[in-house]
CSV table of N, CA and C in Angstrom, one decimal:
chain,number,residue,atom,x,y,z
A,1,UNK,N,13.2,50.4,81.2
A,1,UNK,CA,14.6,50.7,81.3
A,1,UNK,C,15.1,51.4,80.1
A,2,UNK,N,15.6,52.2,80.3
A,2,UNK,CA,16.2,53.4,79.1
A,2,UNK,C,17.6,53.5,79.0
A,3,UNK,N,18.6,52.6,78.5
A,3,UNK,CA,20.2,52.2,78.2
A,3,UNK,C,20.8,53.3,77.9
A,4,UNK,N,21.8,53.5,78.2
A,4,UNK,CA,23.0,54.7,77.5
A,4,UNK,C,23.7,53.5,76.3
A,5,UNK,N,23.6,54.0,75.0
A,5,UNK,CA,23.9,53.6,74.1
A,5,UNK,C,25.2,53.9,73.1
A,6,UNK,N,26.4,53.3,73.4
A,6,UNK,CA,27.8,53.7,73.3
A,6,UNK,C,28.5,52.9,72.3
A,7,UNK,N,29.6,53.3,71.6
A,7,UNK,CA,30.6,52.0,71.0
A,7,UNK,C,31.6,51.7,72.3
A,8,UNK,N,31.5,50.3,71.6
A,8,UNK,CA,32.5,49.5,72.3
A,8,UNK,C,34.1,49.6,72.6
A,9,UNK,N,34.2,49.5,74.0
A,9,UNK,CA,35.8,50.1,73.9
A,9,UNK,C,36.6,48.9,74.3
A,10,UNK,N,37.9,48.7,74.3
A,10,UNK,CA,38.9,47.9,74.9
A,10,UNK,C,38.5,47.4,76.4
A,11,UNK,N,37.9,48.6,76.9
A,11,UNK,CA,38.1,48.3,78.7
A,11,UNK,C,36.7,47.5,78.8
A,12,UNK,N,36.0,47.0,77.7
A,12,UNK,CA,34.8,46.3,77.9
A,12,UNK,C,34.5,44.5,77.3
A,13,UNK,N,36.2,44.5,77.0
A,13,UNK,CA,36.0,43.0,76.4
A,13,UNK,C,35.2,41.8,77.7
A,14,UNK,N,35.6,42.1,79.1
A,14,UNK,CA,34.9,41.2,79.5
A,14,UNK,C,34.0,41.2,79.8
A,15,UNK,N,33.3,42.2,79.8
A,15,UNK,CA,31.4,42.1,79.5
A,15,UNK,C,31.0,41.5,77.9
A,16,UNK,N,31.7,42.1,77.2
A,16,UNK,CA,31.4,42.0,75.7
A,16,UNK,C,31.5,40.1,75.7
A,17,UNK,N,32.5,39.2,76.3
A,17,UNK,CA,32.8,38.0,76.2
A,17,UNK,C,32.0,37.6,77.0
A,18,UNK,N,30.9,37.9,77.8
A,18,UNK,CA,30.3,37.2,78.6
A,18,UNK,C,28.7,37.1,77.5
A,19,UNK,N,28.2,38.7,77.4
A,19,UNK,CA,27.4,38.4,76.3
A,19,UNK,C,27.4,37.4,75.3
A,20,UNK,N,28.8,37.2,74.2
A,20,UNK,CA,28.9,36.4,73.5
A,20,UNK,C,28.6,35.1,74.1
A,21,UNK,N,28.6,34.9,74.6
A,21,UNK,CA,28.7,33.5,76.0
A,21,UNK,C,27.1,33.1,75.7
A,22,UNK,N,26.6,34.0,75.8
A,22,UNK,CA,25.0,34.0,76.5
A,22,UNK,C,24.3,33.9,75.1
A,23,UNK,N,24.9,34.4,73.5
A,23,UNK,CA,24.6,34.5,72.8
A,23,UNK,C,24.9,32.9,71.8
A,24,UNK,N,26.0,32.8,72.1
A,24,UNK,CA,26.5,31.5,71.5
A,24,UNK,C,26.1,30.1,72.4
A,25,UNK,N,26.1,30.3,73.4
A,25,UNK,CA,26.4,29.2,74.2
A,25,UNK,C,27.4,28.8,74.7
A,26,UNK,N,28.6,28.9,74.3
A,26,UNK,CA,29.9,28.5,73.7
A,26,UNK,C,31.1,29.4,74.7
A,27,UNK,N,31.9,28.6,75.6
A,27,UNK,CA,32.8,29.1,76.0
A,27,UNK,C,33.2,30.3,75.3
A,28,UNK,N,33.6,31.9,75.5
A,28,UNK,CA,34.2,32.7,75.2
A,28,UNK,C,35.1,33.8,75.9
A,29,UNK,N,36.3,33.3,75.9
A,29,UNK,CA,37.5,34.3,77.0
A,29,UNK,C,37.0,35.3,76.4
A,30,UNK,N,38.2,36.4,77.6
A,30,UNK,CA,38.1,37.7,77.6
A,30,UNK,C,39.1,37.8,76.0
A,31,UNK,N,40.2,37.2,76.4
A,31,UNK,CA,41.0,37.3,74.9
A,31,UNK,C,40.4,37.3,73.4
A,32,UNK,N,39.8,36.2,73.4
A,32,UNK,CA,39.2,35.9,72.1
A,32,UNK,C,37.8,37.3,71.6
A,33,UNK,N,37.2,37.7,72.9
A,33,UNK,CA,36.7,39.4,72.5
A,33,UNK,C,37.4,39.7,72.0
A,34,UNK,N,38.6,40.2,72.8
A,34,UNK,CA,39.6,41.6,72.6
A,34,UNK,C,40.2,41.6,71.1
A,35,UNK,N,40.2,39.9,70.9
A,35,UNK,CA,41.0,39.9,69.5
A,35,UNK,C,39.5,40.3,68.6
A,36,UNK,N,38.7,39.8,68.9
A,36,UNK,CA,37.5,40.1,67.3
A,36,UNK,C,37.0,41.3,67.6
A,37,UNK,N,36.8,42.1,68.9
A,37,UNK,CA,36.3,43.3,68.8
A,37,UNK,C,37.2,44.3,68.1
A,38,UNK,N,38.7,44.0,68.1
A,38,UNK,CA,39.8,45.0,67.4
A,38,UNK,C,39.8,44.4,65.8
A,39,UNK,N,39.1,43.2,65.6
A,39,UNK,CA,39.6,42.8,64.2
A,39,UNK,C,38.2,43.3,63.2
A,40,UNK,N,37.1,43.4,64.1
A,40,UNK,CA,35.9,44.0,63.6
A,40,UNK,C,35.9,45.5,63.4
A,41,UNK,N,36.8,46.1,64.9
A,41,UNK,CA,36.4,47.6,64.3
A,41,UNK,C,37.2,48.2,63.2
A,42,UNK,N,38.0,47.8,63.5
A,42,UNK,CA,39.5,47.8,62.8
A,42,UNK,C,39.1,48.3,61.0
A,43,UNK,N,38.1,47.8,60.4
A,43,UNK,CA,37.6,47.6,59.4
A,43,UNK,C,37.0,48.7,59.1
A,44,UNK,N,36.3,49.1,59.2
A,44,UNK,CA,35.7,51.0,59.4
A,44,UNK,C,34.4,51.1,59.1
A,45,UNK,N,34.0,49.7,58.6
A,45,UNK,CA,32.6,49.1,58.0
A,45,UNK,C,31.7,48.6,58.7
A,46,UNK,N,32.1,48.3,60.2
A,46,UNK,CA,31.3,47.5,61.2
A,46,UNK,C,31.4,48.5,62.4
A,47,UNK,N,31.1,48.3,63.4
A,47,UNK,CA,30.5,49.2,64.3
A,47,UNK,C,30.2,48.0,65.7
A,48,UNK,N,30.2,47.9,67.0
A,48,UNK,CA,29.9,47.3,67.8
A,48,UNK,C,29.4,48.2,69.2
A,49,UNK,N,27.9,48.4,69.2
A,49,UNK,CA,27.9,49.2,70.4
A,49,UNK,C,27.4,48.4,71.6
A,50,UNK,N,27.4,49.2,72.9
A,50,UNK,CA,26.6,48.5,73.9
A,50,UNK,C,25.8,48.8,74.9
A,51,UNK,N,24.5,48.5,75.0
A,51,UNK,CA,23.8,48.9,76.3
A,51,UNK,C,24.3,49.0,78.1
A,52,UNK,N,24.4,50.4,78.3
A,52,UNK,CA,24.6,50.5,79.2
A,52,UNK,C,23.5,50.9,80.4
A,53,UNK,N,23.0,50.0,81.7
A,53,UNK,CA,22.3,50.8,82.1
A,53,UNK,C,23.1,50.6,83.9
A,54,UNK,N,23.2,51.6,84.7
A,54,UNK,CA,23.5,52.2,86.1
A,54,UNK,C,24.9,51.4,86.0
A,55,UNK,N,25.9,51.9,85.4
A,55,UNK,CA,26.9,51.0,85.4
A,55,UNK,C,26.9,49.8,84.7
A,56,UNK,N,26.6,49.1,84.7
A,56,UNK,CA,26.7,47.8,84.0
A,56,UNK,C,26.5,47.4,82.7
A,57,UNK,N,27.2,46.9,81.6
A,57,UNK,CA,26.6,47.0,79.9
A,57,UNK,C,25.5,45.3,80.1
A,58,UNK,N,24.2,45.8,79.8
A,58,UNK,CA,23.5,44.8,79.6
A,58,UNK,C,23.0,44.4,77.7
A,59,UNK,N,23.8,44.9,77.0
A,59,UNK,CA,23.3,44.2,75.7
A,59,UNK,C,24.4,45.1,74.7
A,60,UNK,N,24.6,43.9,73.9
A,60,UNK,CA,25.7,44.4,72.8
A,60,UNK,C,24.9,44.2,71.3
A,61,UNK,N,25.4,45.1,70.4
A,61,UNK,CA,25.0,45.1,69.1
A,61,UNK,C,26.0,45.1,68.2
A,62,UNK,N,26.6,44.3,67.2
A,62,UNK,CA,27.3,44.7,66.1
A,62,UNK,C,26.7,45.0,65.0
A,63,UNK,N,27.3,45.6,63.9
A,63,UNK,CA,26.7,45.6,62.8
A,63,UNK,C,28.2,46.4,61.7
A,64,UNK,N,27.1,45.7,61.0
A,64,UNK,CA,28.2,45.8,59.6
A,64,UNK,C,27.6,46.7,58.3
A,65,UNK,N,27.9,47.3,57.0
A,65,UNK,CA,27.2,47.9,56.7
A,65,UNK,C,28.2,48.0,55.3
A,66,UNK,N,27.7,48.0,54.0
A,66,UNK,CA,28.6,47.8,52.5
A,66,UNK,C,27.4,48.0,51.7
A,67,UNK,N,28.5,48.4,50.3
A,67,UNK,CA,27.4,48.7,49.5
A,67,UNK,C,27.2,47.1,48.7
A,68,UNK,N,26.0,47.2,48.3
A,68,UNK,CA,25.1,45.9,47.4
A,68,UNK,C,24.9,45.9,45.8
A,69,UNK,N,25.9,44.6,45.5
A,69,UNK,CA,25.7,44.8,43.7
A,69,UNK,C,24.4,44.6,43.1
A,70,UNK,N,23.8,44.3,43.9
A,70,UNK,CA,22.3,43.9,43.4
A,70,UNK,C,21.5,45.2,43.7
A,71,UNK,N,21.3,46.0,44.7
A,71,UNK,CA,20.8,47.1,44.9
A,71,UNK,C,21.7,48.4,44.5
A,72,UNK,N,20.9,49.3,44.8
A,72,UNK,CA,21.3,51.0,44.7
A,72,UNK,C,21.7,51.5,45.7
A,73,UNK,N,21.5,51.0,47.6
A,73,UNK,CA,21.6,51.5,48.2
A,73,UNK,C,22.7,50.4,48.8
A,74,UNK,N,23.5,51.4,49.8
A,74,UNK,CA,24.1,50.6,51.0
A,74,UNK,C,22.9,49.8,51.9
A,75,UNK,N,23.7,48.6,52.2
A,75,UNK,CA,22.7,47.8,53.1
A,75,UNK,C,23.6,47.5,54.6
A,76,UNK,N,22.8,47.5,55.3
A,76,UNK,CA,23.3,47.1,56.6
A,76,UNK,C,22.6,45.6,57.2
A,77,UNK,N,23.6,45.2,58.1
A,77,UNK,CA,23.3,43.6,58.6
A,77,UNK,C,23.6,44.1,59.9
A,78,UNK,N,22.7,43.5,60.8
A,78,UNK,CA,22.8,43.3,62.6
A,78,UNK,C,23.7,42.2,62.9
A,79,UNK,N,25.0,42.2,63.3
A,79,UNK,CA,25.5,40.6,62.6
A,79,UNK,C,25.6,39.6,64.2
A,80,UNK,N,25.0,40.8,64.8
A,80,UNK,CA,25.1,40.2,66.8
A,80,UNK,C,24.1,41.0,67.5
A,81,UNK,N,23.1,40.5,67.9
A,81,UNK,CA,22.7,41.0,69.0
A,81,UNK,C,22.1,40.4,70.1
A,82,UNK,N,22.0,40.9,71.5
A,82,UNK,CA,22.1,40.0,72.7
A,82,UNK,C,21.8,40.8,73.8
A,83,UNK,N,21.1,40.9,74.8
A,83,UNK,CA,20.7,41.5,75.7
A,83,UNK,C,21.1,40.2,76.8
A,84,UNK,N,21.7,40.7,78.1
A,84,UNK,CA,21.9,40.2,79.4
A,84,UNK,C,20.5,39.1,79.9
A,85,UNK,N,21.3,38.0,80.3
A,85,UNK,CA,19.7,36.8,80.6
A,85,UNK,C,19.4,37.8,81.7
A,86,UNK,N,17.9,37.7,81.8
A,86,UNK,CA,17.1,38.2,82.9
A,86,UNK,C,16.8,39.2,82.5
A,87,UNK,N,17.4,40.2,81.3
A,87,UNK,CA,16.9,41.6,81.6
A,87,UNK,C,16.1,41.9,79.8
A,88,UNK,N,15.7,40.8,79.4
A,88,UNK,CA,15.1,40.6,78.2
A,88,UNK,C,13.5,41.3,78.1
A,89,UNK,N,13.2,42.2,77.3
A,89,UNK,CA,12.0,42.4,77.4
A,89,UNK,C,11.2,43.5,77.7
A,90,UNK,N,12.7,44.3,78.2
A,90,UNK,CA,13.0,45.5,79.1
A,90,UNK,C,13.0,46.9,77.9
A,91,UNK,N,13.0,46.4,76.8
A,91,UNK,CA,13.5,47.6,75.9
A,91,UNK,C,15.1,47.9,75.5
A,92,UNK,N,15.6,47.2,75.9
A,92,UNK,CA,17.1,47.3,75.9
A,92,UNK,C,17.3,46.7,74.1
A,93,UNK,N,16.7,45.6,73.9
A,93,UNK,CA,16.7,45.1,72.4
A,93,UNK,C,16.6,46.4,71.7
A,94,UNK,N,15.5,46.4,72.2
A,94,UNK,CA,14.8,47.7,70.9
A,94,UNK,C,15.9,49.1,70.9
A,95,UNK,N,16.0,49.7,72.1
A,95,UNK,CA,16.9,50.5,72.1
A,95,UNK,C,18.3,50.6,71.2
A,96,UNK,N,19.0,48.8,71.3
A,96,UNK,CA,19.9,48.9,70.7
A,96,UNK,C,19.7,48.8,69.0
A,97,UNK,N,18.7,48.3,68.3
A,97,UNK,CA,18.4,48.2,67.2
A,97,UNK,C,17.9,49.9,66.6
A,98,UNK,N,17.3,50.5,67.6
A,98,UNK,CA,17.3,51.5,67.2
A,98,UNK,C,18.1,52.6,67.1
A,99,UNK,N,19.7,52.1,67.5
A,99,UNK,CA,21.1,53.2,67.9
A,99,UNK,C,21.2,52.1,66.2
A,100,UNK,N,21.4,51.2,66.2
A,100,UNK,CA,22.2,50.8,65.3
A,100,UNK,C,21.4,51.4,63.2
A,101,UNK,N,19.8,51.4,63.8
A,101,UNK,CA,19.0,52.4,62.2
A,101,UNK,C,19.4,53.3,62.0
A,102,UNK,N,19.9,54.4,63.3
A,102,UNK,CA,19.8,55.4,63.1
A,102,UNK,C,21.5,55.3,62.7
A,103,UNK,N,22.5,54.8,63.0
A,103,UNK,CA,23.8,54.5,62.8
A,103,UNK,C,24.2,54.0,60.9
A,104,UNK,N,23.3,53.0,61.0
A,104,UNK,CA,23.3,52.8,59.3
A,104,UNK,C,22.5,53.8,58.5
A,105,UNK,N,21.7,54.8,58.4
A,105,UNK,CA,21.0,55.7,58.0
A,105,UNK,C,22.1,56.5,57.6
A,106,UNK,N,23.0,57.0,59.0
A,106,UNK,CA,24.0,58.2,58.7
A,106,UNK,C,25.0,57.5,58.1
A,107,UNK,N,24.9,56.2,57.3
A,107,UNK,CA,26.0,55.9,56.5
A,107,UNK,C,25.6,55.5,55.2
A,108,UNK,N,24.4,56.3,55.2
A,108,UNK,CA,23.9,56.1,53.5
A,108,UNK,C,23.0,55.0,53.6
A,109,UNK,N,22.6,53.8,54.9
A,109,UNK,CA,22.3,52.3,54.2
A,109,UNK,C,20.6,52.6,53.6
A,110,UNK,N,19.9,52.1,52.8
A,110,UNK,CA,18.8,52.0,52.7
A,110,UNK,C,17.7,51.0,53.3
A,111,UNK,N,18.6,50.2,53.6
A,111,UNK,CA,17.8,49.5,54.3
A,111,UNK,C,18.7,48.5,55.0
A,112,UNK,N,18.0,47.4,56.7
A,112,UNK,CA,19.0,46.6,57.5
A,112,UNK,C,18.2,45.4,57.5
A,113,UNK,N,19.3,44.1,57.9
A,113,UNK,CA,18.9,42.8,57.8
A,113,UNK,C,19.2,42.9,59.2
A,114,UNK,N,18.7,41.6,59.2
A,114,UNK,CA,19.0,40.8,60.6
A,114,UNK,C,18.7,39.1,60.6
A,115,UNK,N,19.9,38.2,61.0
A,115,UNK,CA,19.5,37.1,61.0
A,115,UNK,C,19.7,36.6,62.2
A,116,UNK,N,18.7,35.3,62.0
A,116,UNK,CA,18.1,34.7,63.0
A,116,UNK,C,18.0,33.5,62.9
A,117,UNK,N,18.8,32.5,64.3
A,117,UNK,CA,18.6,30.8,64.1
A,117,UNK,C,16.8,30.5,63.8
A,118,UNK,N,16.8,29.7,63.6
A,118,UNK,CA,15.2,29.5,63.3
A,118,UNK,C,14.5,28.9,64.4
A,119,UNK,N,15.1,28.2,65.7
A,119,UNK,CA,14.8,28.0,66.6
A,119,UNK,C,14.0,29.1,67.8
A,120,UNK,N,14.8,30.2,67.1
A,120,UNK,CA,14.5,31.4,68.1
A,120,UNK,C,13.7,32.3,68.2
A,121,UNK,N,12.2,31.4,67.9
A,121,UNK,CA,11.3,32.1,67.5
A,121,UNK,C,10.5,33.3,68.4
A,122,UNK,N,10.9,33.5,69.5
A,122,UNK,CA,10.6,34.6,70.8
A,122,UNK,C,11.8,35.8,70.0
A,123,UNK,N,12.4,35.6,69.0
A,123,UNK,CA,13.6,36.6,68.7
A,123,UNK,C,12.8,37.0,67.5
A,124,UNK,N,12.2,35.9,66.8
A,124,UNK,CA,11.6,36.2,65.6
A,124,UNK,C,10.2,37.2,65.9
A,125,UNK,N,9.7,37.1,67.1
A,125,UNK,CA,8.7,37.8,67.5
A,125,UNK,C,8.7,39.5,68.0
A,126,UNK,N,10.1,39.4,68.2
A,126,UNK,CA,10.7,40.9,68.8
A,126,UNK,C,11.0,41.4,67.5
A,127,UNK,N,11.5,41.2,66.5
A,127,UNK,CA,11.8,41.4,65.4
A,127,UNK,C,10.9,42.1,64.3
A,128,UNK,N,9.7,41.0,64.3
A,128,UNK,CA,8.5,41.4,63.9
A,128,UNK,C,7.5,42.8,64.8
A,129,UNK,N,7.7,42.7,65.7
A,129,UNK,CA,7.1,43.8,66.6
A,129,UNK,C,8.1,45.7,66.1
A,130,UNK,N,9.7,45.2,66.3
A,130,UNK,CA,10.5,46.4,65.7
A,130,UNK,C,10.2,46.8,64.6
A,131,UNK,N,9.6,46.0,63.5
A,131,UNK,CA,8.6,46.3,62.1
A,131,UNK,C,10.2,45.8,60.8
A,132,UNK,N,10.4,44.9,61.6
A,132,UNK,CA,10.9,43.4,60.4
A,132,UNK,C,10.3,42.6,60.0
A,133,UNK,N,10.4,42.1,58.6
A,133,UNK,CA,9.7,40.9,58.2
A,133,UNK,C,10.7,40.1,57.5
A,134,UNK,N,10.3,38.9,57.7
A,134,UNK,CA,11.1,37.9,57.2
A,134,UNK,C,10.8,37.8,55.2
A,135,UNK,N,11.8,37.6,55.1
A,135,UNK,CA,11.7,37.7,53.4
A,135,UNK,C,13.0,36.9,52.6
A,136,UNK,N,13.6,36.0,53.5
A,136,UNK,CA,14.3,35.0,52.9
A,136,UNK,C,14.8,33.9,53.7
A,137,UNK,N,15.4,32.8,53.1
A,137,UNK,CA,15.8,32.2,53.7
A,137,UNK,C,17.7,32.4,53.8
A,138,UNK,N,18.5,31.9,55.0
A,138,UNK,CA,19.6,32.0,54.3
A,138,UNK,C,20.6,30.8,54.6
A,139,UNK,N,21.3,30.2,53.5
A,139,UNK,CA,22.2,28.9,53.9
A,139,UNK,C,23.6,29.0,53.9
A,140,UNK,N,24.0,28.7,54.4
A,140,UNK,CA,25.3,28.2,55.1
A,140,UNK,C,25.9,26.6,55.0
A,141,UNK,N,27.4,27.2,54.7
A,141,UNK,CA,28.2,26.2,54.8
A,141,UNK,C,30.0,26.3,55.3
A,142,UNK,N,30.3,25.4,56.3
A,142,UNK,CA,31.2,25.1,57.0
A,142,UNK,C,32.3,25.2,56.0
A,143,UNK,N,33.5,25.9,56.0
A,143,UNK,CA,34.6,25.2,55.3
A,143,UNK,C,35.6,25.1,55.9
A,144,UNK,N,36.3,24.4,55.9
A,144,UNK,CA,37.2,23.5,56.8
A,144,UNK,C,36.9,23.8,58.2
């Protein structure tokens, strides 16, 4: 399957909220899209595209992209990605990872992350095939 690969518009919050759905687990209105997809692009730093294929968006990608006080180069983060249940496997991942290289390239980055629950080790395997490797760990904490 070979995706048309687009940014995200307004008239796509409720695909975009259903992804999220599929990606979180977690109830997600159409509203609560509309508000994060305008509060993300809004920024001029992130970017959210989506897989289209015969009509229908089967996979979304965000990504974010800043410069690093530790490095020389802009770095880019994949901060969401998620292909439609059932259509996993298809090339649609890859396709969108590879709109989003070529997306952070033309913004200077030198190089892109991507994180991953540690559960998700069929994700950690797609990842490793795109030609990622794992090289840290990362922690997290809730505040309020």
């Amino acid at each position: 399957m070979t995706p048309v690969i687009r940014p995200a518009a307004p008239g796509d919050v409720a695909a975009i909220a259903e992804l999220l759905m599929a990606l979180t687990g977690e109830p997600f209105s159409t509203a609560q899209a509309a508000e994060r997809l305008a509060a993300v692009t809004a920024t001029g730093v992130d970017a959210v595209f989506l897989a289209e294929h015969e009509g229908r968006i089967v996979g979304l990608a965000a990504l974010h992209w800043a410069p690093q006080l530790h490095r020389p180069a802009l770095g880019a983060r994949v901060l969401a990605l998620v292909v439609a249940d059932g259509l996993r496997g298809g090339g649609i991942g890859a396709a969108l990872l590879d709109h989003c290289e070529a997306h952070a390239r033309a913004q200077g980055c030198g190089f892109m992350e991507i994180t991953s629950d540690r559960v998700r080790t069929d994700t950690h395997r797609f990842y490793a095939r795109q030609g990622y490797e794992a090289t840290s760990l990362r922690f997290r904490k809730k505040l309020g």
